[in-house]
Each structure stands twice: as C-alpha cells, then as structure tokens.
PDB file of C-alpha atoms in Angstrom:
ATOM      1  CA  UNK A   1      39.397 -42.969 -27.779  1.00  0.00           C
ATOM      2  CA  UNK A   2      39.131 -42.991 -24.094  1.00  0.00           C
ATOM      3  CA  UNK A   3      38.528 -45.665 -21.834  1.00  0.00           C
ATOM      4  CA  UNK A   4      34.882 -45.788 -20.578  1.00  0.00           C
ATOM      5  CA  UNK A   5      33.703 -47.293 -17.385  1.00  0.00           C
ATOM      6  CA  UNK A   6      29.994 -49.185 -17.091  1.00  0.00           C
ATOM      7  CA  UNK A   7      29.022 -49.988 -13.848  1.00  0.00           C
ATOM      8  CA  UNK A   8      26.303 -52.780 -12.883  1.00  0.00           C
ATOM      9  CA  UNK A   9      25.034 -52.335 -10.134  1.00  0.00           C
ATOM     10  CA  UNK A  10      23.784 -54.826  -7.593  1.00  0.00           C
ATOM     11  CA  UNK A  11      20.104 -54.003  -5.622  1.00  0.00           C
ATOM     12  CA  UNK A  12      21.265 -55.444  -2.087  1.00  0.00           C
ATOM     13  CA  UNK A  13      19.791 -58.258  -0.557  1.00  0.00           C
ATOM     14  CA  UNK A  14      17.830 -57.595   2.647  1.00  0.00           C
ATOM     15  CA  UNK A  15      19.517 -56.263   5.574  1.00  0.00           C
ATOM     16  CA  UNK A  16      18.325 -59.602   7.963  1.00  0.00           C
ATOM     17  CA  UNK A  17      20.089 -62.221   5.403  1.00  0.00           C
ATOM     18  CA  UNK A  18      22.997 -59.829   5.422  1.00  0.00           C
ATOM     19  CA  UNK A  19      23.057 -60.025   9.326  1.00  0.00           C
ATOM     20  CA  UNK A  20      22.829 -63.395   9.132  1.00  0.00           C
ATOM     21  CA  UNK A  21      25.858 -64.114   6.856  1.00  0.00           C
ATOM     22  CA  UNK A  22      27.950 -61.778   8.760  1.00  0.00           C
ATOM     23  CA  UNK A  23      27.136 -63.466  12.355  1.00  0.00           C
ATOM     24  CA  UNK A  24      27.570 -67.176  10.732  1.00  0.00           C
ATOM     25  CA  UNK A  25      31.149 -65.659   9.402  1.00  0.00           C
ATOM     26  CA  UNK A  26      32.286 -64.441  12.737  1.00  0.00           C
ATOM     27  CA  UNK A  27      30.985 -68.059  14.374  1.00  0.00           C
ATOM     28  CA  UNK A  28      33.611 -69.871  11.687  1.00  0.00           C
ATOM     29  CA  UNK A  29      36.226 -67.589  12.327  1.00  0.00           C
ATOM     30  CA  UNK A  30      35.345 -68.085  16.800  1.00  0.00           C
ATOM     31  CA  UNK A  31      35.110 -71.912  16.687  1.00  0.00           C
ATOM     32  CA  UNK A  32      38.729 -72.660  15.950  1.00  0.00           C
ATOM     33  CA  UNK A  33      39.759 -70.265  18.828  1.00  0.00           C
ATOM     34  CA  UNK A  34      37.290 -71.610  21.349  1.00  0.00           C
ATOM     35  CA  UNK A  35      38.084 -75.460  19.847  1.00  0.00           C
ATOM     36  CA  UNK A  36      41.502 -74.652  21.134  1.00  0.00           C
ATOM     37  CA  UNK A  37      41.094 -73.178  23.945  1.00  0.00           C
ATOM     38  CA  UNK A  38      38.856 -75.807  25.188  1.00  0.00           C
ATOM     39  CA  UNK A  39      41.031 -78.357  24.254  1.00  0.00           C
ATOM     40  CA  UNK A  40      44.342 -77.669  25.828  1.00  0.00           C
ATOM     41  CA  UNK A  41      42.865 -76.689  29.367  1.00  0.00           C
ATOM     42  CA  UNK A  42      41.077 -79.771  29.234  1.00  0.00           C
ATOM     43  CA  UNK A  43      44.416 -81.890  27.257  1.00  0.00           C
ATOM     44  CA  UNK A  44      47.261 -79.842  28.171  1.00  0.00           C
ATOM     45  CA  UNK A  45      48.559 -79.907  24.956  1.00  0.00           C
ATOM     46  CA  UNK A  46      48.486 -78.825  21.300  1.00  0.00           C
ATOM     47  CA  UNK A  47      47.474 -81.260  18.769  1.00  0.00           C
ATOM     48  CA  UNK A  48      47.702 -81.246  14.826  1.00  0.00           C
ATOM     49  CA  UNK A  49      43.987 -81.712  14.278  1.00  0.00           C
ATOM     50  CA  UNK A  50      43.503 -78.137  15.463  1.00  0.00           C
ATOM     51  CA  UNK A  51      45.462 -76.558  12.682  1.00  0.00           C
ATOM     52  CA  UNK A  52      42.982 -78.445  10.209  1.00  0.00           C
ATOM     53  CA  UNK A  53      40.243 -77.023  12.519  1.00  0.00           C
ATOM     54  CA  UNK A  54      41.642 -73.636  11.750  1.00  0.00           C
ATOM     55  CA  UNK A  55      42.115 -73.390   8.164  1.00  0.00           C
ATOM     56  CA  UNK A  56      38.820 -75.240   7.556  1.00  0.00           C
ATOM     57  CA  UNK A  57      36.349 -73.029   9.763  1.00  0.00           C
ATOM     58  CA  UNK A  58      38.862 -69.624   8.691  1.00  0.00           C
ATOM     59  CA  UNK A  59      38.205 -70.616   5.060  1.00  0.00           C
ATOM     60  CA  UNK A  60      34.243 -71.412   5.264  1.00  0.00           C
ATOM     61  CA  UNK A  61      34.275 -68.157   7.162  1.00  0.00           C
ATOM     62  CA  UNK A  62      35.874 -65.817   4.643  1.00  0.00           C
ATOM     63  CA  UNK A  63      33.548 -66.940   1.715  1.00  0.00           C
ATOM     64  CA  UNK A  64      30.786 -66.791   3.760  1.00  0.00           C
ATOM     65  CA  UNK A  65      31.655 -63.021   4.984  1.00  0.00           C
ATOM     66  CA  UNK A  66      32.832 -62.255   1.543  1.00  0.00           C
ATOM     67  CA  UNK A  67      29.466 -63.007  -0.066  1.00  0.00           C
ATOM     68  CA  UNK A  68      27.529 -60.989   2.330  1.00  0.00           C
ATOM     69  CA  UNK A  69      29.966 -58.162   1.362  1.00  0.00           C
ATOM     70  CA  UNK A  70      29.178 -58.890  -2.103  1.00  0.00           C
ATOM     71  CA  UNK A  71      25.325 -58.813  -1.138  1.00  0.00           C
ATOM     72  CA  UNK A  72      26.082 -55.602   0.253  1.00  0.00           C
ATOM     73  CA  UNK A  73      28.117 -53.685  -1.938  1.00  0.00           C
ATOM     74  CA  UNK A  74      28.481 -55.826  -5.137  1.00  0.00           C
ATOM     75  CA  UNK A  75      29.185 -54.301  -8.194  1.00  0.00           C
ATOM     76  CA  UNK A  76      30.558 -55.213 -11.376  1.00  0.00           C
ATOM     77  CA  UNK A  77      32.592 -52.892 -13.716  1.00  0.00           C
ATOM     78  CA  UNK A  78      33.349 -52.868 -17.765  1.00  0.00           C
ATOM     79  CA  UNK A  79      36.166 -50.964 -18.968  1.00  0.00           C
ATOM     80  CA  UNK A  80      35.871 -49.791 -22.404  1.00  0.00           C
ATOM     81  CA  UNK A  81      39.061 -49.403 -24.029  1.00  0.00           C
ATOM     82  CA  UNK A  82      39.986 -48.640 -27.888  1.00  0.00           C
ATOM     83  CA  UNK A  83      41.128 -52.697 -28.097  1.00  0.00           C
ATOM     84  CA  UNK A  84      39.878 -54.399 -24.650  1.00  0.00           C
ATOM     85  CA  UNK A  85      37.054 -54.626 -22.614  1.00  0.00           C
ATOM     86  CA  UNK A  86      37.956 -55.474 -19.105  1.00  0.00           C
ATOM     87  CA  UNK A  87      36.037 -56.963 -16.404  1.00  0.00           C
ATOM     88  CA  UNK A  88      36.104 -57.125 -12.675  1.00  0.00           C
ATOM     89  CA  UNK A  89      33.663 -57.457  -9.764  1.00  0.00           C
ATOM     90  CA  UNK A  90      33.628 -55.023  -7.489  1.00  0.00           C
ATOM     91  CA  UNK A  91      33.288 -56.068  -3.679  1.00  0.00           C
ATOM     92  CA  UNK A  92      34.624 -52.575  -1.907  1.00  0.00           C
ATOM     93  CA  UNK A  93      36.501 -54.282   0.644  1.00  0.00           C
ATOM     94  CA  UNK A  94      38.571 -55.928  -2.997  1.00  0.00           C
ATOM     95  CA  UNK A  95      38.196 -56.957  -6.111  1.00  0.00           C
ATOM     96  CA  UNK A  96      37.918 -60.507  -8.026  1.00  0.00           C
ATOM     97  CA  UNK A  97      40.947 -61.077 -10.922  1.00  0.00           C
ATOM     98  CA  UNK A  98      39.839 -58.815 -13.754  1.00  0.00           C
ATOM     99  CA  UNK A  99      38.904 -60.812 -17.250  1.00  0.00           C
ATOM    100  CA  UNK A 100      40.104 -58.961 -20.321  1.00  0.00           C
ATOM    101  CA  UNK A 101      38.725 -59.786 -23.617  1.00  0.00           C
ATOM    102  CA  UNK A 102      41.154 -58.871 -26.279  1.00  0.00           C
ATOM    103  CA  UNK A 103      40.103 -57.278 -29.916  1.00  0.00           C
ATOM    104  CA  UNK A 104      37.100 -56.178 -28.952  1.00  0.00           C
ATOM    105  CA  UNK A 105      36.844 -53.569 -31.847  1.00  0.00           C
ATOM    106  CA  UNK A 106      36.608 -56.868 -34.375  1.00  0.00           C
ATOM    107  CA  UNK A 107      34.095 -59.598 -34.613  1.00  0.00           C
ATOM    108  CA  UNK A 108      32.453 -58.281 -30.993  1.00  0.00           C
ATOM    109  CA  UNK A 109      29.184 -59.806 -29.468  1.00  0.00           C
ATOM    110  CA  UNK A 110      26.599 -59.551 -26.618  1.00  0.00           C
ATOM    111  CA  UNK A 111      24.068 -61.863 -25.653  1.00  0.00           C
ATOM    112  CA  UNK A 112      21.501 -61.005 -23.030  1.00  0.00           C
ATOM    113  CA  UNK A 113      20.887 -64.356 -21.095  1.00  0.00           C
ATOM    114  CA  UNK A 114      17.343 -64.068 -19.694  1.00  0.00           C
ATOM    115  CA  UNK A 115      17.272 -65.916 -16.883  1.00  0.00           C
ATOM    116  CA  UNK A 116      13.944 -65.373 -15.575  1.00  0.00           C
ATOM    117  CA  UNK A 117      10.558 -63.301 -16.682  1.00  0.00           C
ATOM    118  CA  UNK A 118      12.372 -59.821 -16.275  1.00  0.00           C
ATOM    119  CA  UNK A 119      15.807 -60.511 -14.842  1.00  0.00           C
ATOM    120  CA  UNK A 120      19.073 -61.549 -17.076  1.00  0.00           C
ATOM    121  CA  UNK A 121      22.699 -61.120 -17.738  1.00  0.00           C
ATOM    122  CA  UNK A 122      25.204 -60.421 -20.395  1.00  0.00           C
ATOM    123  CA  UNK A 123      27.400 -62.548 -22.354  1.00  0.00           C
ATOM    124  CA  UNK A 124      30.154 -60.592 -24.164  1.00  0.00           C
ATOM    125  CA  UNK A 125      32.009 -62.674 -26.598  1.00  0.00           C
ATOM    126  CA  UNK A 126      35.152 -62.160 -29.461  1.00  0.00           C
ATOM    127  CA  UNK A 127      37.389 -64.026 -31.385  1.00  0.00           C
ATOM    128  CA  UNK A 128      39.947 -64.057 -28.032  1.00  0.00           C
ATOM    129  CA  UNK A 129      36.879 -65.503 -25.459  1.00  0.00           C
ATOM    130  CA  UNK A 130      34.338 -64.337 -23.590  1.00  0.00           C
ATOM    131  CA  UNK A 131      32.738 -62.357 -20.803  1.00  0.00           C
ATOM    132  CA  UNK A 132      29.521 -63.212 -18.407  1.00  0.00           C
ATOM    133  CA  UNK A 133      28.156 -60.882 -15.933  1.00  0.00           C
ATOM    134  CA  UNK A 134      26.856 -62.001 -12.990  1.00  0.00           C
ATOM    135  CA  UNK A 135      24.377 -59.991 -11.613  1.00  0.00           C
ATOM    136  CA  UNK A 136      20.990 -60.038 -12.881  1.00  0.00           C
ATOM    137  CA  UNK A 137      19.354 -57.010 -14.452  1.00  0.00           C
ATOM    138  CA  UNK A 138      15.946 -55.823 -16.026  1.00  0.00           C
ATOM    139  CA  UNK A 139      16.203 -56.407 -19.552  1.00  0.00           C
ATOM    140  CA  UNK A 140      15.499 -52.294 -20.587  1.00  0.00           C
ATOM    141  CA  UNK A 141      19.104 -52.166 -18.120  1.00  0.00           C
ATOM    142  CA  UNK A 142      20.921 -54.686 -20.147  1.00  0.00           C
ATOM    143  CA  UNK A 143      19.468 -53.435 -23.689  1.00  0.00           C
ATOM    144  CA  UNK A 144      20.830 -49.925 -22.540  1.00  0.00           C
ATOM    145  CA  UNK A 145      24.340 -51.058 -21.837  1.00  0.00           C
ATOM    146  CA  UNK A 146      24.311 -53.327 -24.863  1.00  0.00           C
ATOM    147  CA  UNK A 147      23.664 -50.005 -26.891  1.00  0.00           C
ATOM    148  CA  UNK A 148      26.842 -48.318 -25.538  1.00  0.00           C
ATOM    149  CA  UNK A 149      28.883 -50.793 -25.813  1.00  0.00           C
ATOM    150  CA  UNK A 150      28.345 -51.264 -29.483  1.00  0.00           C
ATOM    151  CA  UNK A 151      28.625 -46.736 -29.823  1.00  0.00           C
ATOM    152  CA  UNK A 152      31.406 -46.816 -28.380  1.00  0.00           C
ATOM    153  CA  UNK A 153      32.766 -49.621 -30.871  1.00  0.00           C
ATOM    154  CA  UNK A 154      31.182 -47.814 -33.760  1.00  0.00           C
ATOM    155  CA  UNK A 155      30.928 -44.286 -33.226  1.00  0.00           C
TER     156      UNK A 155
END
C-alpha cells in the first residue's frame, strides 16, 4: 500500500492582521538593538539586563512572526501509511515536530469536533494515542477526509 498524503488547508487571515503581526515582530526583534544602543552611549557600558532584554523581545518576536506565517501559509498534512498515520503542520518557512500514531490499521477512530455552526476539526484516535487537527474546516471538508481515511484502511 502506498503512503497517501491529505492536506488541510488553511483560508488565510486578512492581509491587514497579517501586516500587523509581521510589523509588531520586526518591533520585538528592533527594541533590544535600539535598548542597547541607547544605553551604552548614554552609560558607556554593557550591562547584564540587556541580554535578558534580548532573548525576551527575540523570543516574543519569533512567535509572533511565526504565527503570521502560519496565518499565511498554514497547512497541515496526514500521511497515510500501511501502519501509521503521521502528522505535521506545515508553516513553509518549517515545520512543527510531526505526531505519529502507531497501528492505525487496528481499532482506528475519527471524531469531527464541531466547534462552531459550520466550522470543526478532527480527532484521530488508536490504541497507541491520538491526533487533533488544528485548523477549522466545513463539516462536508472534514466528512470527505474522514471517508478516505477509513478507504484507505479498508479498501
């Protein structure tokens, strides 16, 4: 059997929130560098606190840049394989740690989580844990990929 890929998709948010992230990302990543330039022509010197300045602005700044990637180009991708499903979101730019659900030819089940009136997720579950997508889908989407997943199991 060979490995089949699913792909969900993610709609984009609109481009002025995506503007918005990006900007307030390259702020945190341009404070610590102004901070310290400000502060030794005014001190002279280098103090500790600015490496804590760094690391704290750098880090708000790459999760805020790497969720408006993810509102950008977000996808998230099931591997079908004869005894695994794998899991991993997609950002482009990289990839979150992949999730692999073991067995999944025995005892396999999917949920759809409805989250609100036409918009949900799947839960993918087995006797070796469980998988939950994250981005929400029309419920005709979900149903659809539901259906291959269990032909591929089946057939």
């Amino acid at each position: 059997m060979d490995a089949q890929k699913i792909i969900i998709k993610h709609q984009g948010s609109p481009l002025f929130i995506r503007v918005v992230l990006l900007f307030i990302g390259l702020l945190c990543f341009l404070i610590p560098l102004v901070g310290l330039v400000v502060y030794v022509v005014i001190n002279g010197t280098f103090h500790f606190g600015l490496i804590i300045n760094f690391l704290f602005f750098w880090a708000l700044g790459h999760y805020i840049v790497r969720v408006a990637i993810w509102n950008s180009y977000g996808r998230e991708i099931l591997t079908l394989k004869a005894d695994r499903i794998e899991y991993y979101a997609d950002y482009k730019y990289f990839r979150d740690s992949e999730q692999i659900l073991m067995e999944a030819n025995n005892g396999l089940g999917i949920d759809i989580l409805m989250d609100e009136a036409d918009g949900g997720r799947l839960f993918i579950y087995g006797n070796e844990g469980s998988i939950e997508t994250v981005l929400k889908q029309r419920s005709t989407i979900l149903k659809q990929i539901q259906e291959e997943i269990f032909e591929y199991y089946q057939g």
